[in-house]
PDB file of C-alpha atoms and ligand atoms in Angstrom:
ATOM      1  CA  MET A1356     -19.591 -32.558 -23.729  1.00  0.00           C
ATOM      2  CA  THR A1357     -16.254 -30.168 -23.061  1.00  0.00           C
ATOM      3  CA  GLU A1358     -15.893 -30.185 -19.473  1.00  0.00           C
ATOM      4  CA  THR A1359     -14.347 -26.628 -18.163  1.00  0.00           C
ATOM      5  CA  THR A1360     -12.245 -26.971 -14.815  1.00  0.00           C
ATOM      6  CA  LYS A1361     -12.299 -23.778 -13.043  1.00  0.00           C
ATOM      7  CA  THR A1362      -9.424 -23.702 -10.369  1.00  0.00           C
ATOM      8  CA  ALA A1363     -10.590 -21.802  -7.289  1.00  0.00           C
ATOM      9  CA  PRO A1364      -8.485 -18.564  -6.607  1.00  0.00           C
ATOM     10  CA  PRO A1365      -6.234 -19.673  -3.428  1.00  0.00           C
ATOM     11  CA  GLU A1366      -7.784 -18.290   0.093  1.00  0.00           C
ATOM     12  CA  VAL A1367      -6.293 -15.305   1.586  1.00  0.00           C
ATOM     13  CA  LEU A1368      -6.317 -16.797   4.812  1.00  0.00           C
ATOM     14  CA  ARG A1369      -4.257 -20.042   5.868  1.00  0.00           C
ATOM     15  CA  PRO A1370      -3.014 -20.787   8.988  1.00  0.00           C
ATOM     16  CA  SER A1371       0.688 -19.727  10.027  1.00  0.00           C
ATOM     17  CA  GLY A1372       2.348 -22.430  11.897  1.00  0.00           C
ATOM     18  CA  PHE A1373       2.276 -20.561  15.279  1.00  0.00           C
ATOM     19  CA  GLY A1374      -1.292 -20.635  15.724  1.00  0.00           C
ATOM     20  CA  ALA A1375      -2.841 -17.203  14.035  1.00  0.00           C
ATOM     21  CA  LEU A1376      -3.951 -17.475  10.577  1.00  0.00           C
ATOM     22  CA  ALA A1377      -1.879 -15.984   8.259  1.00  0.00           C
ATOM     23  CA  ILE A1378      -3.482 -13.310   6.184  1.00  0.00           C
ATOM     24  CA  ASP A1379      -2.064 -13.886   2.504  1.00  0.00           C
ATOM     25  CA  GLY A1380      -1.379 -10.486   0.655  1.00  0.00           C
ATOM     26  CA  LYS A1381      -0.533 -12.276  -3.043  1.00  0.00           C
ATOM     27  CA  ALA A1382      -3.510 -14.533  -2.768  1.00  0.00           C
ATOM     28  CA  MET A1383      -5.355 -11.127  -2.192  1.00  0.00           C
ATOM     29  CA  SER A1384      -3.359  -8.974  -4.544  1.00  0.00           C
ATOM     30  CA  GLY A1385      -4.595 -11.761  -7.210  1.00  0.00           C
ATOM     31  CA  ARG A1386      -7.804 -11.401  -6.921  1.00  0.00           C
ATOM     32  CA  VAL A1387      -7.267  -7.569  -7.313  1.00  0.00           C
ATOM     33  CA  LEU A1388      -5.529  -7.873 -10.101  1.00  0.00           C
ATOM     34  CA  ALA A1389      -7.863 -10.247 -11.624  1.00  0.00           C
ATOM     35  CA  GLU A1390     -10.986  -8.073 -10.899  1.00  0.00           C
ATOM     36  CA  VAL A1391      -9.564  -4.929 -12.291  1.00  0.00           C
ATOM     37  CA  ALA A1392      -8.324  -6.808 -15.571  1.00  0.00           C
ATOM     38  CA  ALA A1393     -12.110  -7.747 -15.910  1.00  0.00           C
ATOM     39  CA  ASP A1394     -13.756  -4.317 -15.612  1.00  0.00           C
ATOM     40  CA  VAL A1395     -11.036  -2.893 -17.854  1.00  0.00           C
ATOM     41  CA  SER A1396     -12.342  -5.865 -20.939  1.00  0.00           C
ATOM     42  CA  ARG A1397     -15.920  -4.253 -19.926  1.00  0.00           C
ATOM     43  CA  LEU A1398     -14.832  -0.653 -19.862  1.00  0.00           C
ATOM     44  CA  GLY A1399     -14.907   0.235 -23.364  1.00  0.00           C
ATOM     45  CA  LEU A1400     -11.828   2.078 -23.098  1.00  0.00           C
ATOM     46  CA  LYS A1401      -7.941   1.618 -21.650  1.00  0.00           C
ATOM     47  CA  PRO A1402      -6.574   3.201 -18.311  1.00  0.00           C
ATOM     48  CA  GLY A1403      -3.978   5.000 -18.559  1.00  0.00           C
ATOM     49  CA  LEU A1404      -0.880   4.612 -16.114  1.00  0.00           C
ATOM     50  CA  ALA A1405       1.635   7.330 -16.057  1.00  0.00           C
ATOM     51  CA  VAL A1406       4.829   6.486 -13.565  1.00  0.00           C
ATOM     52  CA  VAL A1407       7.448   8.893 -13.461  1.00  0.00           C
ATOM     53  CA  LEU A1408      10.758   7.782 -11.962  1.00  0.00           C
ATOM     54  CA  VAL A1409      13.624  10.808 -11.420  1.00  0.00           C
ATOM     55  CA  GLY A1410      17.011   9.225 -11.124  1.00  0.00           C
ATOM     56  CA  GLU A1411      18.901   5.853 -10.604  1.00  0.00           C
ATOM     57  CA  ASP A1412      17.184   4.859  -6.820  1.00  0.00           C
ATOM     58  CA  PRO A1413      17.948   1.173  -7.580  1.00  0.00           C
ATOM     59  CA  ALA A1414      14.821   0.352  -4.965  1.00  0.00           C
ATOM     60  CA  SER A1415      12.339   2.599  -7.111  1.00  0.00           C
ATOM     61  CA  GLN A1416      13.365   1.134 -10.358  1.00  0.00           C
ATOM     62  CA  VAL A1417      12.169  -2.321  -8.793  1.00  0.00           C
ATOM     63  CA  TYR A1418       9.068  -0.870  -8.092  1.00  0.00           C
ATOM     64  CA  VAL A1419       8.610   1.513 -10.910  1.00  0.00           C
ATOM     65  CA  LYS A1420       9.140  -1.703 -13.138  1.00  0.00           C
ATOM     66  CA  SER A1421       6.474  -3.975 -11.308  1.00  0.00           C
ATOM     67  CA  LYS A1422       4.001  -0.893 -11.816  1.00  0.00           C
ATOM     68  CA  GLY A1423       4.649  -0.869 -15.489  1.00  0.00           C
ATOM     69  CA  LYS A1424       4.191  -4.666 -15.422  1.00  0.00           C
ATOM     70  CA  ALA A1425       1.105  -5.126 -13.387  1.00  0.00           C
ATOM     71  CA  ALA A1426      -0.228  -1.698 -15.521  1.00  0.00           C
ATOM     72  CA  GLU A1427       0.009  -4.463 -18.743  1.00  0.00           C
ATOM     73  CA  SER A1428      -1.269  -7.107 -16.886  1.00  0.00           C
ATOM     74  CA  CYS A1429      -4.439  -5.450 -16.270  1.00  0.00           C
ATOM     75  CA  GLY A1430      -4.697  -4.318 -20.252  1.00  0.00           C
ATOM     76  CA  PHE A1431      -3.391  -0.638 -19.330  1.00  0.00           C
ATOM     77  CA  HIS A1432      -1.794   2.460 -21.542  1.00  0.00           C
ATOM     78  CA  SER A1433       1.228   2.133 -19.777  1.00  0.00           C
ATOM     79  CA  VAL A1434       3.930   5.371 -19.637  1.00  0.00           C
ATOM     80  CA  GLN A1435       7.409   5.397 -17.869  1.00  0.00           C
ATOM     81  CA  HIS A1436       9.269   8.663 -17.798  1.00  0.00           C
ATOM     82  CA  THR A1437      12.481   8.113 -16.081  1.00  0.00           C
ATOM     83  CA  LEU A1438      14.554  11.008 -16.035  1.00  0.00           C
ATOM     84  CA  PRO A1439      18.428  11.956 -15.050  1.00  0.00           C
ATOM     85  CA  ALA A1440      19.044  12.898 -10.813  1.00  0.00           C
ATOM     86  CA  THR A1441      19.911  16.332 -12.011  1.00  0.00           C
ATOM     87  CA  THR A1442      16.437  16.866 -13.842  1.00  0.00           C
ATOM     88  CA  ALA A1443      15.365  20.408 -12.965  1.00  0.00           C
ATOM     89  CA  GLU A1444      12.142  20.639 -10.835  1.00  0.00           C
ATOM     90  CA  ASP A1445      10.393  23.235 -13.306  1.00  0.00           C
ATOM     91  CA  ASP A1446      10.819  20.454 -15.965  1.00  0.00           C
ATOM     92  CA  LEU A1447       9.157  17.843 -13.654  1.00  0.00           C
ATOM     93  CA  VAL A1448       6.172  20.279 -12.823  1.00  0.00           C
ATOM     94  CA  SER A1449       5.712  21.012 -16.282  1.00  0.00           C
ATOM     95  CA  LEU A1450       6.006  17.039 -17.581  1.00  0.00           C
ATOM     96  CA  VAL A1451       3.202  16.386 -14.871  1.00  0.00           C
ATOM     97  CA  GLY A1452       1.391  19.354 -16.216  1.00  0.00           C
ATOM     98  CA  LYS A1453       1.626  17.597 -19.990  1.00  0.00           C
ATOM     99  CA  LEU A1454       0.450  14.351 -18.027  1.00  0.00           C
ATOM    100  CA  ASN A1455      -2.465  16.319 -16.248  1.00  0.00           C
ATOM    101  CA  ALA A1456      -3.217  17.649 -19.885  1.00  0.00           C
ATOM    102  CA  ASP A1457      -2.831  14.276 -21.874  1.00  0.00           C
ATOM    103  CA  PRO A1458      -6.672  12.456 -22.631  1.00  0.00           C
ATOM    104  CA  ALA A1459      -4.785   9.416 -22.938  1.00  0.00           C
ATOM    105  CA  ILE A1460      -3.417   9.254 -19.009  1.00  0.00           C
ATOM    106  CA  HIS A1461      -5.734   8.729 -16.205  1.00  0.00           C
ATOM    107  CA  GLY A1462      -3.759   7.907 -13.597  1.00  0.00           C
ATOM    108  CA  ILE A1463      -0.171   9.750 -12.383  1.00  0.00           C
ATOM    109  CA  LEU A1464       2.134   7.965 -10.300  1.00  0.00           C
ATOM    110  CA  VAL A1465       6.146  10.408  -9.487  1.00  0.00           C
ATOM    111  CA  GLN A1466       7.986   7.783  -7.536  1.00  0.00           C
ATOM    112  CA  LEU A1467       9.413   9.020  -4.276  1.00  0.00           C
ATOM    113  CA  PRO A1468      11.626  10.076  -2.942  1.00  0.00           C
ATOM    114  CA  LEU A1469      12.783  12.339  -5.154  1.00  0.00           C
ATOM    115  CA  PRO A1470      16.192  14.238  -5.315  1.00  0.00           C
ATOM    116  CA  GLY A1471      17.091  16.283  -2.719  1.00  0.00           C
ATOM    117  CA  HIS A1472      17.112  19.751  -4.606  1.00  0.00           C
ATOM    118  CA  ILE A1473      13.223  19.172  -6.018  1.00  0.00           C
ATOM    119  CA  ASN A1474      10.595  19.922  -3.904  1.00  0.00           C
ATOM    120  CA  ALA A1475       8.307  16.868  -3.610  1.00  0.00           C
ATOM    121  CA  THR A1476       5.218  18.627  -2.315  1.00  0.00           C
ATOM    122  CA  ARG A1477       5.258  21.334  -4.898  1.00  0.00           C
ATOM    123  CA  VAL A1478       5.058  18.649  -7.686  1.00  0.00           C
ATOM    124  CA  LEU A1479       2.482  16.620  -5.666  1.00  0.00           C
ATOM    125  CA  GLU A1480       0.418  19.394  -5.506  1.00  0.00           C
ATOM    126  CA  MET A1481       0.508  19.760  -9.163  1.00  0.00           C
ATOM    127  CA  ILE A1482      -1.223  16.654 -10.154  1.00  0.00           C
ATOM    128  CA  SER A1483      -4.638  16.879 -10.883  1.00  0.00           C
ATOM    129  CA  PRO A1484      -6.206  15.207  -7.626  1.00  0.00           C
ATOM    130  CA  ALA A1485      -8.607  13.167 -10.243  1.00  0.00           C
ATOM    131  CA  LYS A1486      -5.400  11.701 -11.407  1.00  0.00           C
ATOM    132  CA  ASP A1487      -3.127  11.384  -8.532  1.00  0.00           C
ATOM    133  CA  VAL A1488      -3.638   7.866  -7.560  1.00  0.00           C
ATOM    134  CA  ASP A1489      -1.143   7.601  -5.205  1.00  0.00           C
ATOM    135  CA  GLY A1490      -3.965   9.429  -3.150  1.00  0.00           C
ATOM    136  CA  PHE A1491      -1.330  12.443  -1.675  1.00  0.00           C
ATOM    137  CA  HIS A1492      -2.487  15.725  -3.022  1.00  0.00           C
ATOM    138  CA  PRO A1493      -4.165  17.445  -0.509  1.00  0.00           C
ATOM    139  CA  VAL A1494      -7.450  17.284  -2.017  1.00  0.00           C
ATOM    140  CA  ASN A1495      -7.498  13.404  -1.628  1.00  0.00           C
ATOM    141  CA  ALA A1496      -6.373  13.470   1.902  1.00  0.00           C
ATOM    142  CA  GLY A1497      -9.044  16.214   2.803  1.00  0.00           C
ATOM    143  CA  LEU A1498     -11.934  14.374   1.086  1.00  0.00           C
ATOM    144  CA  LEU A1499     -10.923  10.874   2.605  1.00  0.00           C
ATOM    145  CA  ALA A1500     -10.335  13.150   6.635  1.00  0.00           C
ATOM    146  CA  ILE A1501     -14.286  13.898   5.958  1.00  0.00           C
ATOM    147  CA  GLY A1502     -15.601  10.467   4.977  1.00  0.00           C
ATOM    148  CA  ASP A1503     -16.152  11.081   1.723  1.00  0.00           C
ATOM    149  CA  GLN A1504     -14.287   8.083   0.341  1.00  0.00           C
ATOM    150  CA  ALA A1505     -16.132   8.221  -2.352  1.00  0.00           C
ATOM    151  CA  ARG A1506     -15.045  10.756  -4.191  1.00  0.00           C
ATOM    152  CA  ALA A1507     -11.336  10.441  -2.628  1.00  0.00           C
ATOM    153  CA  LEU A1508      -8.390   8.435  -4.203  1.00  0.00           C
ATOM    154  CA  VAL A1509      -7.286   6.734  -1.489  1.00  0.00           C
ATOM    155  CA  PRO A1510      -3.360   6.447  -0.620  1.00  0.00           C
ATOM    156  CA  CYS A1511      -2.421   2.340  -2.208  1.00  0.00           C
ATOM    157  CA  THR A1512      -0.760   0.776   1.117  1.00  0.00           C
ATOM    158  CA  PRO A1513      -3.679   1.620   3.489  1.00  0.00           C
ATOM    159  CA  ALA A1514      -6.356   0.660   1.257  1.00  0.00           C
ATOM    160  CA  GLY A1515      -4.954  -2.504   0.473  1.00  0.00           C
ATOM    161  CA  SER A1516      -3.984  -2.836   4.246  1.00  0.00           C
ATOM    162  CA  MET A1517      -7.935  -2.282   4.513  1.00  0.00           C
ATOM    163  CA  LEU A1518      -8.977  -5.242   2.563  1.00  0.00           C
ATOM    164  CA  LEU A1519      -6.854  -7.128   4.144  1.00  0.00           C
ATOM    165  CA  LEU A1520      -8.536  -6.890   8.074  1.00  0.00           C
ATOM    166  CA  ALA A1521     -11.875  -6.985   6.499  1.00  0.00           C
ATOM    167  CA  GLU A1522     -10.813 -10.081   4.964  1.00  0.00           C
ATOM    168  CA  ALA A1523      -9.524 -11.278   8.301  1.00  0.00           C
ATOM    169  CA  ALA A1524     -12.222  -9.870  10.402  1.00  0.00           C
ATOM    170  CA  ARG A1525     -14.724 -11.669   8.374  1.00  0.00           C
ATOM    171  CA  ALA A1526     -12.940 -14.903   9.066  1.00  0.00           C
ATOM    172  CA  ALA A1527     -12.568 -13.964  12.210  1.00  0.00           C
ATOM    173  CA  GLY A1528     -16.109 -13.709  12.843  1.00  0.00           C
ATOM    174  CA  VAL A1529     -16.310 -10.203  14.142  1.00  0.00           C
ATOM    175  CA  SER A1530     -17.110  -6.931  12.807  1.00  0.00           C
ATOM    176  CA  LEU A1531     -14.550  -3.800  12.753  1.00  0.00           C
ATOM    177  CA  ALA A1532     -17.236  -1.372  13.866  1.00  0.00           C
ATOM    178  CA  GLY A1533     -16.663  -0.188  17.925  1.00  0.00           C
ATOM    179  CA  LEU A1534     -12.985  -2.203  17.890  1.00  0.00           C
ATOM    180  CA  ASP A1535     -10.347  -0.394  19.710  1.00  0.00           C
ATOM    181  CA  ALA A1536      -7.404   0.071  17.062  1.00  0.00           C
ATOM    182  CA  VAL A1537      -3.873   1.512  17.492  1.00  0.00           C
ATOM    183  CA  VAL A1538      -1.658   3.055  14.166  1.00  0.00           C
ATOM    184  CA  VAL A1539       1.344   3.006  14.951  1.00  0.00           C
ATOM    185  CA  GLY A1540       3.346   5.618  13.077  1.00  0.00           C
ATOM    186  CA  ARG A1541       1.721   9.023  12.140  1.00  0.00           C
ATOM    187  CA  SER A1542       3.119   9.270   7.880  1.00  0.00           C
ATOM    188  CA  ASN A1543       0.786  10.965   5.433  1.00  0.00           C
ATOM    189  CA  ILE A1544       1.499   8.006   3.676  1.00  0.00           C
ATOM    190  CA  VAL A1545       0.176   5.511   5.946  1.00  0.00           C
ATOM    191  CA  GLY A1546      -0.263   5.944   9.348  1.00  0.00           C
ATOM    192  CA  LYS A1547      -2.424   8.862   8.853  1.00  0.00           C
ATOM    193  CA  PRO A1548      -5.075   7.569   6.088  1.00  0.00           C
ATOM    194  CA  MET A1549      -4.942   3.876   7.425  1.00  0.00           C
ATOM    195  CA  ALA A1550      -6.703   5.700  10.277  1.00  0.00           C
ATOM    196  CA  GLN A1551      -8.877   7.816   8.413  1.00  0.00           C
ATOM    197  CA  LEU A1552     -10.035   4.404   7.052  1.00  0.00           C
ATOM    198  CA  LEU A1553     -10.454   2.649  10.160  1.00  0.00           C
ATOM    199  CA  LEU A1554     -12.245   5.564  12.179  1.00  0.00           C
ATOM    200  CA  GLY A1555     -14.514   5.318   8.152  1.00  0.00           C
ATOM    201  CA  ALA A1556     -15.181   1.695  10.029  1.00  0.00           C
ATOM    202  CA  SER A1557     -16.296   2.570  13.000  1.00  0.00           C
ATOM    203  CA  CYS A1558     -13.444   1.628  15.087  1.00  0.00           C
ATOM    204  CA  THR A1559     -11.730   3.988  18.262  1.00  0.00           C
ATOM    205  CA  VAL A1560      -8.399   4.890  16.878  1.00  0.00           C
ATOM    206  CA  THR A1561      -5.100   5.346  18.393  1.00  0.00           C
ATOM    207  CA  ILE A1562      -2.055   7.025  16.855  1.00  0.00           C
ATOM    208  CA  ALA A1563       0.645   5.928  18.380  1.00  0.00           C
ATOM    209  CA  HIS A1564       3.953   7.330  17.113  1.00  0.00           C
ATOM    210  CA  SER A1565       7.717   7.793  18.870  1.00  0.00           C
ATOM    211  CA  ARG A1566       6.677   9.970  21.055  1.00  0.00           C
ATOM    212  CA  THR A1567       4.197   7.952  22.391  1.00  0.00           C
ATOM    213  CA  ARG A1568       4.744   6.792  25.941  1.00  0.00           C
ATOM    214  CA  ASP A1569       4.732   3.693  27.463  1.00  0.00           C
ATOM    215  CA  LEU A1570       3.285   1.970  23.774  1.00  0.00           C
ATOM    216  CA  ALA A1571       3.821  -1.264  25.130  1.00  0.00           C
ATOM    217  CA  SER A1572      -0.034  -0.860  26.823  1.00  0.00           C
ATOM    218  CA  VAL A1573      -1.334   0.810  24.301  1.00  0.00           C
ATOM    219  CA  VAL A1574      -0.971  -1.575  21.549  1.00  0.00           C
ATOM    220  CA  GLY A1575      -1.779  -4.262  24.268  1.00  0.00           C
ATOM    221  CA  ARG A1576      -5.205  -2.634  24.999  1.00  0.00           C
ATOM    222  CA  ALA A1577      -5.746  -2.786  20.730  1.00  0.00           C
ATOM    223  CA  ASP A1578      -8.445  -5.183  19.021  1.00  0.00           C
ATOM    224  CA  ILE A1579      -6.893  -4.559  15.862  1.00  0.00           C
ATOM    225  CA  VAL A1580      -2.981  -3.234  15.419  1.00  0.00           C
ATOM    226  CA  VAL A1581      -1.422  -1.642  12.520  1.00  0.00           C
ATOM    227  CA  ALA A1582       2.310  -0.790  12.236  1.00  0.00           C
ATOM    228  CA  ALA A1583       4.038   1.201  10.056  1.00  0.00           C
ATOM    229  CA  VAL A1584       6.764   2.548  11.637  1.00  0.00           C
ATOM    230  CA  GLY A1585       9.416   1.278   9.516  1.00  0.00           C
ATOM    231  CA  LYS A1586      11.114  -0.644  12.323  1.00  0.00           C
ATOM    232  CA  ALA A1587      12.368  -3.843  12.567  1.00  0.00           C
ATOM    233  CA  GLU A1588      10.566  -5.875  14.714  1.00  0.00           C
ATOM    234  CA  MET A1589       9.747  -2.932  16.788  1.00  0.00           C
ATOM    235  CA  VAL A1590       6.513  -4.380  17.875  1.00  0.00           C
ATOM    236  CA  ARG A1591       7.384  -7.044  20.518  1.00  0.00           C
ATOM    237  CA  GLY A1592       4.903 -10.126  20.126  1.00  0.00           C
ATOM    238  CA  ASP A1593       3.708  -9.835  23.778  1.00  0.00           C
ATOM    239  CA  TRP A1594       2.729  -6.855  23.348  1.00  0.00           C
ATOM    240  CA  ILE A1595      -0.872  -8.029  21.311  1.00  0.00           C
ATOM    241  CA  LYS A1596      -3.738  -8.582  23.328  1.00  0.00           C
ATOM    242  CA  PRO A1597      -4.760 -12.374  22.363  1.00  0.00           C
ATOM    243  CA  GLY A1598      -7.376 -12.728  19.642  1.00  0.00           C
ATOM    244  CA  ALA A1599      -5.916  -8.842  18.135  1.00  0.00           C
ATOM    245  CA  LEU A1600      -6.170  -8.674  13.816  1.00  0.00           C
ATOM    246  CA  VAL A1601      -2.942  -7.488  13.084  1.00  0.00           C
ATOM    247  CA  ILE A1602      -1.665  -5.608   9.483  1.00  0.00           C
ATOM    248  CA  ASP A1603       2.189  -5.281   9.662  1.00  0.00           C
ATOM    249  CA  VAL A1604       2.642  -2.883   6.838  1.00  0.00           C
ATOM    250  CA  GLY A1605       6.855  -2.924   7.716  1.00  0.00           C
ATOM    251  CA  ILE A1606       9.302  -4.035   5.422  1.00  0.00           C
ATOM    252  CA  ASN A1607      12.861  -4.033   6.961  1.00  0.00           C
ATOM    253  CA  ARG A1608      16.201  -5.859   5.398  1.00  0.00           C
ATOM    254  CA  VAL A1609      18.213  -7.327   8.406  1.00  0.00           C
ATOM    255  CA  PRO A1610      21.520  -9.534   8.607  1.00  0.00           C
ATOM    256  CA  GLY A1611      20.704 -12.597   7.855  1.00  0.00           C
ATOM    257  CA  GLU A1612      22.895 -15.782   8.919  1.00  0.00           C
ATOM    258  CA  GLY A1613      25.672 -16.879   6.732  1.00  0.00           C
ATOM    259  CA  LEU A1614      26.783 -16.617   3.087  1.00  0.00           C
ATOM    260  CA  ASP A1615      24.766 -16.376  -0.330  1.00  0.00           C
ATOM    261  CA  GLY A1616      26.540 -17.604  -3.372  1.00  0.00           C
ATOM    262  CA  LYS A1617      28.170 -14.866  -3.988  1.00  0.00           C
ATOM    263  CA  GLY A1618      30.196 -14.852  -0.420  1.00  0.00           C
ATOM    264  CA  GLN A1619      28.119 -11.988   0.356  1.00  0.00           C
ATOM    265  CA  PRO A1620      26.408 -12.124   3.884  1.00  0.00           C
ATOM    266  CA  LYS A1621      23.005 -13.054   3.975  1.00  0.00           C
ATOM    267  CA  THR A1622      20.112 -10.518   4.533  1.00  0.00           C
ATOM    268  CA  ARG A1623      16.569 -11.241   5.162  1.00  0.00           C
ATOM    269  CA  LEU A1624      13.090  -9.680   5.498  1.00  0.00           C
ATOM    270  CA  VAL A1625      11.123  -8.683   8.393  1.00  0.00           C
ATOM    271  CA  GLY A1626       8.446  -6.116   9.108  1.00  0.00           C
ATOM    272  CA  ASP A1627       8.024  -3.730  11.928  1.00  0.00           C
ATOM    273  CA  VAL A1628       6.376  -6.643  14.740  1.00  0.00           C
ATOM    274  CA  GLU A1629       8.093  -9.470  15.874  1.00  0.00           C
ATOM    275  CA  TYR A1630       6.516 -11.706  13.547  1.00  0.00           C
ATOM    276  CA  ARG A1631       6.367 -15.353  15.672  1.00  0.00           C
ATOM    277  CA  THR A1632       5.554 -14.282  19.209  1.00  0.00           C
ATOM    278  CA  ALA A1633       2.886 -11.998  17.824  1.00  0.00           C
ATOM    279  CA  ALA A1634       1.296 -14.779  15.552  1.00  0.00           C
ATOM    280  CA  ALA A1635       1.469 -16.614  18.530  1.00  0.00           C
ATOM    281  CA  ARG A1636      -1.245 -14.517  20.131  1.00  0.00           C
ATOM    282  CA  ALA A1637      -3.160 -12.768  17.942  1.00  0.00           C
ATOM    283  CA  ALA A1638      -6.416 -14.026  15.452  1.00  0.00           C
ATOM    284  CA  ALA A1639      -4.769 -13.235  12.103  1.00  0.00           C
ATOM    285  CA  ILE A1640      -1.699 -11.469  10.543  1.00  0.00           C
ATOM    286  CA  THR A1641       0.002 -10.410   8.259  1.00  0.00           C
ATOM    287  CA  PRO A1642       3.379 -12.258   6.757  1.00  0.00           C
ATOM    288  CA  VAL A1643       6.199 -10.454   5.939  1.00  0.00           C
ATOM    289  CA  PRO A1644       6.956 -10.967   2.800  1.00  0.00           C
ATOM    290  CA  GLY A1645       3.832 -12.010   1.716  1.00  0.00           C
ATOM    291  CA  GLY A1646       1.642  -9.631   2.851  1.00  0.00           C
ATOM    292  CA  VAL A1647       0.478  -6.032   2.526  1.00  0.00           C
ATOM    293  CA  GLY A1648       3.009  -5.857   0.281  1.00  0.00           C
ATOM    294  CA  PRO A1649       1.760  -6.964  -2.845  1.00  0.00           C
ATOM    295  CA  MET A1650      -1.493  -4.878  -1.978  1.00  0.00           C
ATOM    296  CA  THR A1651      -0.089  -1.786  -2.961  1.00  0.00           C
ATOM    297  CA  ILE A1652       0.485  -2.025  -6.923  1.00  0.00           C
ATOM    298  CA  ALA A1653      -2.475  -3.948  -6.771  1.00  0.00           C
ATOM    299  CA  MET A1654      -4.584  -1.256  -4.563  1.00  0.00           C
ATOM    300  CA  LEU A1655      -2.349   1.529  -7.819  1.00  0.00           C
ATOM    301  CA  MET A1656      -3.869  -0.274 -10.909  1.00  0.00           C
ATOM    302  CA  LYS A1657      -7.907  -0.475  -8.997  1.00  0.00           C
ATOM    303  CA  ASN A1658      -7.341   3.403  -8.600  1.00  0.00           C
ATOM    304  CA  THR A1659      -5.823   4.048 -12.007  1.00  0.00           C
ATOM    305  CA  LEU A1660      -9.509   2.102 -12.955  1.00  0.00           C
ATOM    306  CA  THR A1661     -11.297   3.932 -10.676  1.00  0.00           C
ATOM    307  CA  ALA A1662     -10.035   7.504 -11.763  1.00  0.00           C
ATOM    308  CA  ALA A1663     -10.170   6.396 -15.376  1.00  0.00           C
ATOM    309  CA  GLN A1664     -14.174   5.935 -14.863  1.00  0.00           C
ATOM    310  CA  ARG A1665     -14.843   8.504 -13.003  1.00  0.00           C
ATOM    311  CA  ILE A1666     -12.617  10.824 -15.626  1.00  0.00           C
ATOM    312  CA  ALA A1667     -15.194   8.906 -18.694  1.00  0.00           C
ATOM    313  CA  GLY A1668     -17.983   9.076 -16.373  1.00  0.00           C
ATOM    314  CA  LYS A1669     -19.067   6.004 -15.980  1.00  0.00           C
TER     315      LYS A1669
HETATM  316  N1  GUN B 407       7.710   4.957  -3.226  1.00  0.00           N
HETATM  317  C1  GUN B 407       8.013   4.129  -1.719  1.00  0.00           C
HETATM  318  N2  GUN B 407       6.538   4.188  -1.795  1.00  0.00           N
HETATM  319  C2  GUN B 407       5.877   4.970  -2.771  1.00  0.00           C
HETATM  320  C3  GUN B 407       4.312   4.752  -2.960  1.00  0.00           C
HETATM  321  O1  GUN B 407       3.345   3.976  -3.018  1.00  0.00           O
HETATM  322  N3  GUN B 407       4.815   6.028  -4.069  1.00  0.00           N
HETATM  323  C4  GUN B 407       5.079   6.576  -4.841  1.00  0.00           C
HETATM  324  N4  GUN B 407       5.013   7.478  -5.531  1.00  0.00           N
HETATM  325  N5  GUN B 407       6.864   6.553  -3.921  1.00  0.00           N
HETATM  326  C5  GUN B 407       6.906   5.664  -3.381  1.00  0.00           C
END
């Protein structure tokens, strides 16, 4: 008799060493990617993802490569279009039009930022809402705002943040309904859709931003804090209400200590939340790196699968 040993998936919640549970986005993204790959094998069609990169921004090159790799690992048809930084806006719009019409493509992502001479809004609005796997098109933003998540494609970072939050709430034995949630940051990509998702989960939602008065006391009242401002450790740990759930969307590179192997000053990544002191008060918190970061690509794969299922009428 052969014995099959199945390794249990890694736990999403683990001790942070500072008091709170650390919410492991790598473990959670692994679960999502495994589910997507399993669904693809049953779908009977190959979801197609086209990623468009204009120019040579090094960070964008890294992201686009990771997106392509993840797509392949999920069994997708994966296409990358790399265009020079001098590409005319009309040429980019025409490429998007071709991808909209291509039946092998179910998801289109135009990597941001675009070069300054291109009107990003015009390009993003050209993407067919059914293939808008970033969820940035006004039709998808509108569907989310009216609470119709069943028809929307939801932006990846907030969607991934919600999964982590739901897992943390489950571990803490609390329901999200009725909790006070504060989102710090009002961007169209993270802050606003995150607030809509929290509202959809029946939280009482506040969106704080650069003009908010007395941010410390606004954050201090929150059962849930989502920090998405892009400012290193701007949310101080001692603002956090004891027992709060903290989702840190920020990824900021700051000077580290000493020199690296090449004699260059070391750098390190930190979030928008001061981690150690926040982890001493929170019930659960996402670390940086390894928290929200890995979820964005996983949710992009999930959105591409969803888009393919809807387009195929499944
Ligand atoms: N640039 C940085 N993050 C993103 C993202 O989520 N989507 C796109 N299209 N561009 C990005």
